[in-house]
Coordinates of C-alpha atoms and ligand atoms in Angstrom, one line a residue:
M779 CA -140.9 81.4 -81.0
V780 CA -140.6 82.1 -84.3
S781 CA -140.6 85.3 -86.3
P782 CA -143.2 86.1 -88.6
A783 CA -140.5 89.2 -90.1
R784 CA -137.4 86.6 -90.1
E785 CA -139.9 83.8 -92.0
R786 CA -140.9 86.3 -94.2
L787 CA -137.3 87.8 -94.8
L788 CA -136.1 83.8 -95.8
A789 CA -139.2 83.8 -98.2
D790 CA -137.8 86.8 -100.0
L791 CA -134.7 85.6 -99.8
S792 CA -135.3 82.3 -101.6
D793 CA -137.3 83.9 -104.0
E794 CA -134.4 86.5 -104.9
L795 CA -132.1 83.1 -105.3
Q796 CA -133.9 81.2 -107.2
A797 CA -134.2 84.2 -109.9
I798 CA -130.4 84.6 -110.0
D799 CA -130.0 81.2 -110.5
D800 CA -132.4 80.9 -113.2
Q801 CA -130.6 83.7 -115.3
G802 CA -127.4 81.6 -114.6
L803 CA -125.4 83.8 -112.1
L804 CA -125.7 81.9 -108.7
R805 CA -122.4 82.1 -107.0
R806 CA -121.0 79.6 -105.1
L807 CA -118.3 78.5 -102.9
T808 CA -115.4 76.8 -104.2
S809 CA -113.1 75.2 -101.3
L810 CA -109.8 74.3 -101.7
E811 CA -108.7 71.0 -99.7
A812 CA -105.2 70.5 -100.6
I813 CA -102.2 73.2 -102.4
D814 CA -99.4 72.4 -103.9
G815 CA -98.2 76.2 -106.4
P816 CA -100.4 75.9 -108.8
R817 CA -102.3 73.0 -107.8
V818 CA -105.2 72.9 -105.8
R819 CA -107.0 69.5 -104.7
I820 CA -111.3 70.1 -104.9
D821 CA -113.4 67.7 -103.9
G822 CA -111.2 64.8 -104.4
R823 CA -109.4 66.0 -107.5
D824 CA -106.5 67.7 -108.6
V825 CA -106.4 70.9 -111.0
V826 CA -104.4 73.7 -112.1
N827 CA -105.8 76.5 -110.9
W828 CA -106.0 79.8 -113.2
C829 CA -107.6 82.0 -110.4
S830 CA -105.6 82.9 -108.2
N831 CA -103.6 86.5 -107.8
D832 CA -100.3 84.8 -106.2
F833 CA -99.1 86.1 -109.1
L834 CA -95.2 86.1 -108.1
G835 CA -95.9 83.0 -106.1
L836 CA -95.1 84.9 -102.8
S837 CA -98.3 83.3 -101.0
L838 CA -96.6 79.4 -100.2
H839 CA -92.1 80.4 -99.4
P840 CA -91.1 79.8 -96.6
A841 CA -89.3 82.7 -95.7
L842 CA -92.9 84.7 -95.6
A843 CA -94.2 81.8 -93.5
Q844 CA -91.2 82.4 -91.1
A845 CA -91.3 85.1 -90.9
A846 CA -95.2 85.4 -89.6
A847 CA -94.0 82.8 -87.3
R848 CA -91.7 84.9 -85.2
A849 CA -93.9 87.7 -85.4
A850 CA -96.3 85.7 -83.9
V851 CA -94.9 84.4 -81.4
E852 CA -93.1 87.6 -80.5
W853 CA -96.4 90.0 -81.4
G854 CA -99.1 87.4 -80.8
I855 CA -101.7 87.1 -83.9
G856 CA -104.4 89.7 -84.1
A857 CA -103.1 93.6 -83.2
R858 CA -105.2 94.2 -80.7
A859 CA -106.6 97.5 -81.4
S860 CA -107.1 100.2 -84.2
R861 CA -104.1 102.1 -85.7
L862 CA -104.3 105.1 -84.0
L863 CA -104.7 103.1 -80.3
A864 CA -102.9 100.3 -79.5
G865 CA -102.7 98.5 -82.7
T866 CA -99.6 100.1 -84.8
T867 CA -96.4 98.1 -83.9
A868 CA -93.0 98.0 -85.4
W869 CA -94.2 95.7 -88.2
H870 CA -96.6 98.1 -89.3
L871 CA -94.1 100.9 -89.1
R872 CA -91.6 98.6 -91.2
L873 CA -94.0 97.5 -93.4
E874 CA -95.2 101.3 -94.4
E875 CA -91.5 102.4 -94.9
S876 CA -91.0 99.6 -97.2
L877 CA -93.5 100.1 -99.5
A878 CA -92.8 104.0 -99.1
S879 CA -89.3 103.3 -100.3
W880 CA -90.3 100.3 -103.3
F881 CA -92.4 102.8 -104.7
G882 CA -90.1 106.3 -104.2
A883 CA -92.8 107.4 -102.3
E884 CA -92.3 109.8 -98.9
A885 CA -95.0 107.5 -97.0
A886 CA -96.9 104.9 -97.2
L887 CA -100.5 103.5 -95.2
V888 CA -101.6 100.4 -94.7
Y889 CA -105.1 98.7 -94.5
P890 CA -106.7 95.7 -93.7
S891 CA -107.3 95.3 -97.4
G892 CA -107.4 97.0 -100.2
Y893 CA -111.1 97.1 -100.8
L894 CA -111.2 99.4 -96.9
A895 CA -107.7 101.5 -98.6
N896 CA -109.7 102.4 -102.1
L897 CA -113.1 103.4 -99.5
G898 CA -110.4 104.5 -96.8
T899 CA -108.8 107.2 -99.0
L900 CA -111.5 108.1 -101.6
G901 CA -113.9 108.6 -98.3
A902 CA -110.9 111.2 -96.7
L903 CA -110.4 113.1 -100.3
L904 CA -113.9 113.6 -101.5
A905 CA -117.9 115.0 -100.4
S906 CA -120.3 116.4 -102.3
Q907 CA -118.7 119.3 -103.1
D908 CA -116.4 117.2 -105.5
A909 CA -116.7 115.4 -108.6
V910 CA -114.8 112.2 -109.6
F911 CA -114.6 110.4 -112.7
I912 CA -114.4 106.9 -113.0
D913 CA -113.7 104.3 -115.7
R914 CA -116.6 102.5 -116.8
L915 CA -115.2 98.7 -115.8
A916 CA -113.1 99.9 -112.7
H917 CA -113.2 97.4 -109.9
A918 CA -116.3 97.3 -107.6
S919 CA -114.4 98.9 -104.5
L920 CA -113.6 101.7 -106.5
F921 CA -117.1 102.5 -107.4
D922 CA -118.7 102.0 -103.5
A923 CA -116.2 104.5 -102.9
A924 CA -117.2 106.9 -105.6
R925 CA -120.8 106.6 -104.6
A926 CA -120.5 106.5 -100.9
S927 CA -118.2 109.8 -101.1
R928 CA -121.8 111.7 -102.4
A929 CA -118.9 113.5 -104.8
T930 CA -120.8 114.0 -108.7
L931 CA -120.5 110.7 -110.2
R932 CA -119.1 110.8 -113.7
V933 CA -118.5 107.4 -115.7
F934 CA -116.3 107.7 -118.6
H935 CA -116.3 104.9 -121.1
H936 CA -113.4 102.3 -121.0
N937 CA -110.0 103.9 -121.3
D938 CA -111.4 106.3 -123.5
T939 CA -109.2 109.7 -122.6
A940 CA -111.7 111.9 -125.2
H941 CA -114.7 110.8 -123.5
L942 CA -112.5 112.0 -120.2
A943 CA -111.8 115.3 -121.4
A944 CA -115.5 116.0 -122.9
L945 CA -116.7 115.2 -119.2
L946 CA -113.6 117.1 -117.9
S947 CA -114.4 120.3 -120.0
R948 CA -118.1 120.9 -119.1
A949 CA -117.9 123.9 -116.7
S950 CA -117.4 122.6 -113.4
K951 CA -117.9 124.3 -109.9
A952 CA -116.4 121.3 -107.9
R953 CA -113.5 121.7 -105.5
R954 CA -112.4 119.2 -106.5
Q955 CA -112.3 116.5 -109.1
V956 CA -110.5 113.1 -109.2
V957 CA -110.3 110.8 -111.9
V958 CA -110.4 107.1 -110.7
T959 CA -108.6 103.8 -113.2
E960 CA -107.4 101.2 -112.6
G961 CA -104.0 100.4 -113.5
V962 CA -104.2 97.1 -115.2
F963 CA -107.6 96.1 -115.2
S964 CA -109.1 92.9 -113.3
M965 CA -111.1 91.7 -116.0
E966 CA -109.6 93.1 -119.3
G967 CA -106.3 92.6 -118.4
D968 CA -105.3 95.7 -120.3
C969 CA -103.6 98.5 -119.0
A970 CA -104.7 102.4 -118.3
P971 CA -103.7 104.7 -120.9
L972 CA -101.7 106.5 -117.9
E973 CA -100.1 109.3 -119.6
E974 CA -102.6 110.9 -121.6
L975 CA -105.2 110.5 -118.9
L976 CA -102.3 112.4 -116.5
D977 CA -102.3 114.8 -119.7
V978 CA -106.4 115.4 -119.9
A979 CA -106.6 115.6 -115.9
Q980 CA -104.0 118.2 -115.5
T981 CA -105.3 120.5 -118.2
H982 CA -108.8 120.3 -115.8
Q983 CA -106.7 120.8 -112.6
A984 CA -107.9 117.2 -111.5
L985 CA -106.1 114.5 -109.7
V986 CA -105.7 111.0 -110.8
Y987 CA -106.3 108.5 -108.6
V988 CA -104.7 104.4 -109.8
D989 CA -105.8 101.2 -107.9
D990 CA -103.1 99.0 -109.2
A991 CA -104.0 96.2 -107.4
H992 CA -102.8 94.1 -110.3
G993 CA -100.0 95.4 -111.7
A994 CA -97.9 96.6 -108.2
F995 CA -95.0 94.8 -107.8
V996 CA -95.5 92.7 -111.1
L997 CA -95.0 95.3 -114.1
G998 CA -91.9 97.9 -114.3
K999 CA -88.7 97.4 -114.6
T1000 CA -88.3 97.7 -110.9
G1001 CA -91.8 96.3 -110.0
R1002 CA -93.3 99.8 -109.4
G1003 CA -96.7 98.4 -111.5
T1004 CA -98.4 100.1 -114.2
P1005 CA -97.0 103.7 -114.0
E1006 CA -93.2 102.9 -114.4
A1007 CA -94.2 100.5 -117.3
A1008 CA -96.4 103.8 -119.2
G1009 CA -93.3 106.1 -118.0
V1010 CA -95.0 107.9 -115.8
S1011 CA -93.5 108.9 -112.2
H1012 CA -95.5 108.3 -108.8
E1013 CA -95.5 111.9 -108.0
R1014 CA -98.1 112.9 -110.6
L1015 CA -100.7 110.2 -109.4
I1016 CA -102.3 109.0 -106.1
Y1017 CA -101.4 105.4 -105.9
M1018 CA -103.1 102.3 -103.9
G1019 CA -102.4 99.0 -104.3
T1020 CA -102.8 95.8 -102.4
L1021 CA -100.7 93.1 -100.5
G1022 CA -103.4 90.3 -101.5
K1023 CA -102.1 89.3 -104.6
A1024 CA -98.4 90.0 -105.7
V1025 CA -97.2 90.1 -102.6
G1026 CA -99.3 87.0 -101.4
C1027 CA -100.4 88.3 -98.2
Q1028 CA -103.0 90.7 -97.3
G1029 CA -104.2 94.1 -97.0
G1030 CA -104.5 97.6 -98.8
F1031 CA -102.2 100.5 -99.4
V1032 CA -101.7 104.3 -100.3
V1033 CA -98.5 105.6 -101.3
G1034 CA -97.6 109.7 -101.5
P1035 CA -96.6 112.6 -99.8
R1036 CA -96.4 112.5 -96.1
L1037 CA -98.6 115.6 -95.9
L1038 CA -101.6 113.1 -97.9
I1039 CA -101.1 109.9 -95.1
D1040 CA -100.7 112.5 -92.2
F1041 CA -104.1 113.5 -93.5
L1042 CA -105.3 110.0 -93.9
H1043 CA -104.4 109.0 -90.6
N1044 CA -107.3 111.9 -89.6
R1045 CA -109.8 111.1 -91.9
A1046 CA -110.5 107.6 -93.4
R1047 CA -112.9 105.8 -91.6
T1048 CA -112.1 102.2 -92.8
F1049 CA -108.1 103.0 -91.1
I1050 CA -109.1 104.8 -88.1
Y1051 CA -112.2 102.4 -86.9
T1052 CA -111.3 99.1 -87.7
T1053 CA -108.6 96.9 -86.0
A1054 CA -104.9 97.3 -87.4
L1055 CA -103.7 94.6 -90.2
A1056 CA -102.8 91.2 -87.8
V1057 CA -99.3 91.9 -86.9
P1058 CA -97.9 88.5 -88.8
I1059 CA -99.1 89.2 -91.6
A1060 CA -97.3 92.6 -91.5
A1061 CA -94.3 90.7 -90.7
A1062 CA -94.6 88.3 -93.5
A1063 CA -95.3 91.4 -96.1
V1064 CA -92.1 93.2 -95.0
E1065 CA -90.5 89.8 -95.7
A1066 CA -92.3 89.4 -99.1
L1067 CA -90.8 93.2 -100.3
R1068 CA -87.4 92.0 -98.8
L1069 CA -86.9 89.2 -101.2
L1070 CA -89.0 90.6 -104.6
K1071 CA -85.8 93.3 -104.0
G1072 CA -83.2 90.5 -104.9
E1073 CA -85.6 88.0 -107.0
P1074 CA -86.6 90.1 -109.7
Q1075 CA -86.1 87.2 -111.8
R1076 CA -90.0 86.3 -110.5
R1077 CA -91.3 89.1 -112.6
E1078 CA -89.2 87.9 -115.3
R1079 CA -90.9 84.6 -115.0
L1080 CA -94.5 86.0 -115.0
R1081 CA -93.4 88.0 -118.2
Q1082 CA -92.4 84.9 -120.0
L1083 CA -95.1 82.7 -118.8
T1084 CA -97.4 85.3 -120.0
E1085 CA -96.3 86.1 -123.4
R1086 CA -96.5 82.4 -123.5
L1087 CA -100.0 82.3 -122.9
H1088 CA -101.0 84.8 -125.3
E1089 CA -99.3 83.3 -127.8
R1090 CA -101.4 80.3 -127.6
L1091 CA -104.0 81.6 -127.5
A1092 CA -104.2 84.5 -130.4
P1093 CA -105.1 82.2 -133.1
L1094 CA -108.2 81.4 -130.6
Q1095 CA -109.6 85.1 -129.4
P1096 CA -113.4 84.9 -130.4
V1097 CA -113.1 88.8 -129.8
S1098 CA -109.8 91.0 -131.5
R1099 CA -107.8 92.0 -128.6
V1100 CA -105.5 94.5 -129.2
R1101 CA -103.1 95.6 -126.4
A1102 CA -100.3 98.0 -125.5
L1103 CA -99.6 95.8 -122.9
P1104 CA -100.6 92.4 -122.7
S1105 CA -101.0 91.7 -118.7
H1106 CA -100.8 88.3 -116.6
I1107 CA -105.0 88.7 -116.9
V1108 CA -105.6 87.3 -119.4
P1109 CA -109.5 87.2 -120.7
F1110 CA -111.1 84.7 -122.9
V1111 CA -114.4 86.4 -123.8
V1112 CA -117.6 83.9 -124.3
G1113 CA -120.7 86.3 -124.3
E1114 CA -123.3 84.3 -122.6
A1115 CA -122.9 84.0 -118.8
R1116 CA -124.3 79.8 -119.4
Q1117 CA -122.0 79.4 -122.4
A1118 CA -118.8 80.6 -120.2
L1119 CA -119.8 78.1 -117.4
E1120 CA -120.1 74.9 -120.0
L1121 CA -116.5 76.0 -121.0
A1122 CA -115.7 76.0 -117.7
Q1123 CA -117.7 72.6 -117.0
A1124 CA -115.4 71.1 -119.9
L1125 CA -112.1 72.4 -119.1
W1126 CA -112.7 71.7 -115.5
E1127 CA -113.4 67.8 -116.7
R1128 CA -109.5 68.1 -118.0
G1129 CA -107.8 68.9 -114.9
I1130 CA -108.2 73.0 -115.4
W1131 CA -110.1 75.1 -113.4
A1132 CA -110.6 78.8 -114.6
P1133 CA -114.1 79.2 -113.6
A1134 CA -116.6 81.7 -115.8
I1135 CA -116.8 85.1 -114.6
R1136 CA -120.4 86.4 -115.2
P1137 CA -122.7 89.6 -114.5
P1138 CA -122.4 91.4 -112.7
T1139 CA -118.9 91.0 -112.4
V1140 CA -118.5 92.3 -116.1
P1141 CA -120.8 93.7 -118.4
E1142 CA -123.8 91.9 -119.8
G1143 CA -123.1 89.2 -122.8
T1144 CA -119.6 89.5 -122.0
A1145 CA -119.6 86.5 -119.9
R1146 CA -115.6 84.4 -120.1
L1147 CA -112.9 82.9 -118.6
R1148 CA -110.7 84.9 -116.9
L1149 CA -106.8 83.2 -116.9
N1150 CA -104.7 84.2 -114.4
V1151 CA -101.3 83.4 -115.0
T1152 CA -98.7 82.7 -111.9
A1153 CA -94.7 82.7 -112.0
L1154 CA -95.8 79.3 -110.4
H1155 CA -97.3 78.0 -113.9
T1156 CA -94.8 75.6 -115.7
E1157 CA -94.9 76.4 -119.9
A1158 CA -96.4 72.6 -119.8
Q1159 CA -99.5 73.7 -118.0
I1160 CA -100.2 76.8 -120.1
D1161 CA -99.9 74.5 -123.2
A1162 CA -102.2 72.0 -121.7
L1163 CA -104.4 74.8 -121.3
A1164 CA -104.3 76.7 -124.7
G1165 CA -104.6 73.0 -126.1
A1166 CA -108.1 72.1 -124.1
L1167 CA -109.4 75.9 -125.8
R1168 CA -108.3 75.0 -128.8
S1169 CA -110.5 71.7 -128.6
Q1170 CA -113.7 73.0 -127.0
V1171 CA -113.8 76.0 -129.1
H1172 CA -113.7 74.4 -132.7
C1173 CA -115.9 71.6 -131.1
K1174 CA -118.4 74.5 -130.6
R1175 CA -118.1 75.6 -133.8
C1176 CA -118.6 71.8 -135.9
S1177 CA -121.1 71.4 -134.0
Ligands
PLP1292 C1 -108.4 93.1 -105.6 C2 -108.3 94.8 -105.8 C3 -109.2 94.9 -105.1 C4 -108.9 94.4 -103.6 O1 -108.3 94.1 -102.7 P1 -107.8 93.2 -101.3 O2 -106.8 93.4 -101.1 O3 -108.4 92.4 -101.9 O4 -109.5 93.8 -101.3 C5 -109.6 96.3 -105.2 N1 -109.2 96.7 -106.7 C6 -109.5 96.3 -107.7 C7 -108.7 96.7 -109.2 C8 -108.7 94.3 -107.2 O5 -108.8 93.7 -108.3

């Protein structure tokens, strides 16, 4: 028995997919067949991976695997329940204590992912009587969270504190005003001007919420992220990060005053109505933080490699990009989606995997390659990448 409604749905979806493909925007999964540090095997071919978020190279660390394996034997894999029921184990609490201590905060709350951390935290803090001000280039999860909260949504130009000030100074009857930004922007690699954002926000009694998915554990002298790099105390903000990037595990978190965390236990729906983070992951994340404390050289190594890539690419960047704090996220903006795909393909043929990032992930006309440097890359790999980009850009110019 076929269902006509289902047949009709499939026909509609097929048309939509075709339209996406016609614009050069179709996305497909790439499956990794093997991994060896920054090298991965895809379709039987070994390539250097430039799209990993394993910034400090911890995901493959044997100590994390051992910590996870031990916890799996003692506690099982799944957490069996949500955090408020039987899902909180000693490992979850240890992880939250480690995070609070890392960032010098009173308390922390771990969610199963960073996406859920944004949805749950902003959802708990904002309602229809509030206003949220969000950077135009902020991550999709922040926009989803802001929209789902039903607070009045205002979008300010990227890192433009004057525009933010103008939006905030319009008379507001909002109960609460929250400014939302990333620490290091996922697609631009630049940092939010936190000091100025905080000044503007404080003038208007607004809170600042920072999603530091890319900056946490990486930036700052002690790895406390973008606020530390900018000389801003965490106590002035609400701070969120992920365990899926620099920590090499999985999960999202918020750190802050105990009162905030107690409130989130009661009001963050993506914390309350979901199964707790898998226990082996929580144990591995505790181990990752312990390791990182003793190995600040991982951050330093990443910083050196990042600097090298920036130096090698400086003469090639099609758009001049001035940055106060160049980061390990290095965009190479190309323009149209098709051109970005062609460039990615040319690199692929040279054993370099740097996929094209296209709209709607980035604004129309700014399709790019995004190069993520990690502490596991080598100088030779950086030079090979820069060399390949140079030859492609030059051969475009002479043809
Ligand atoms: C990756 C990312 C997230 C989502 O974190 P996950 O743990 O992968 O769900 C949220 N915000 C930003 C800015 C990110 O880059």
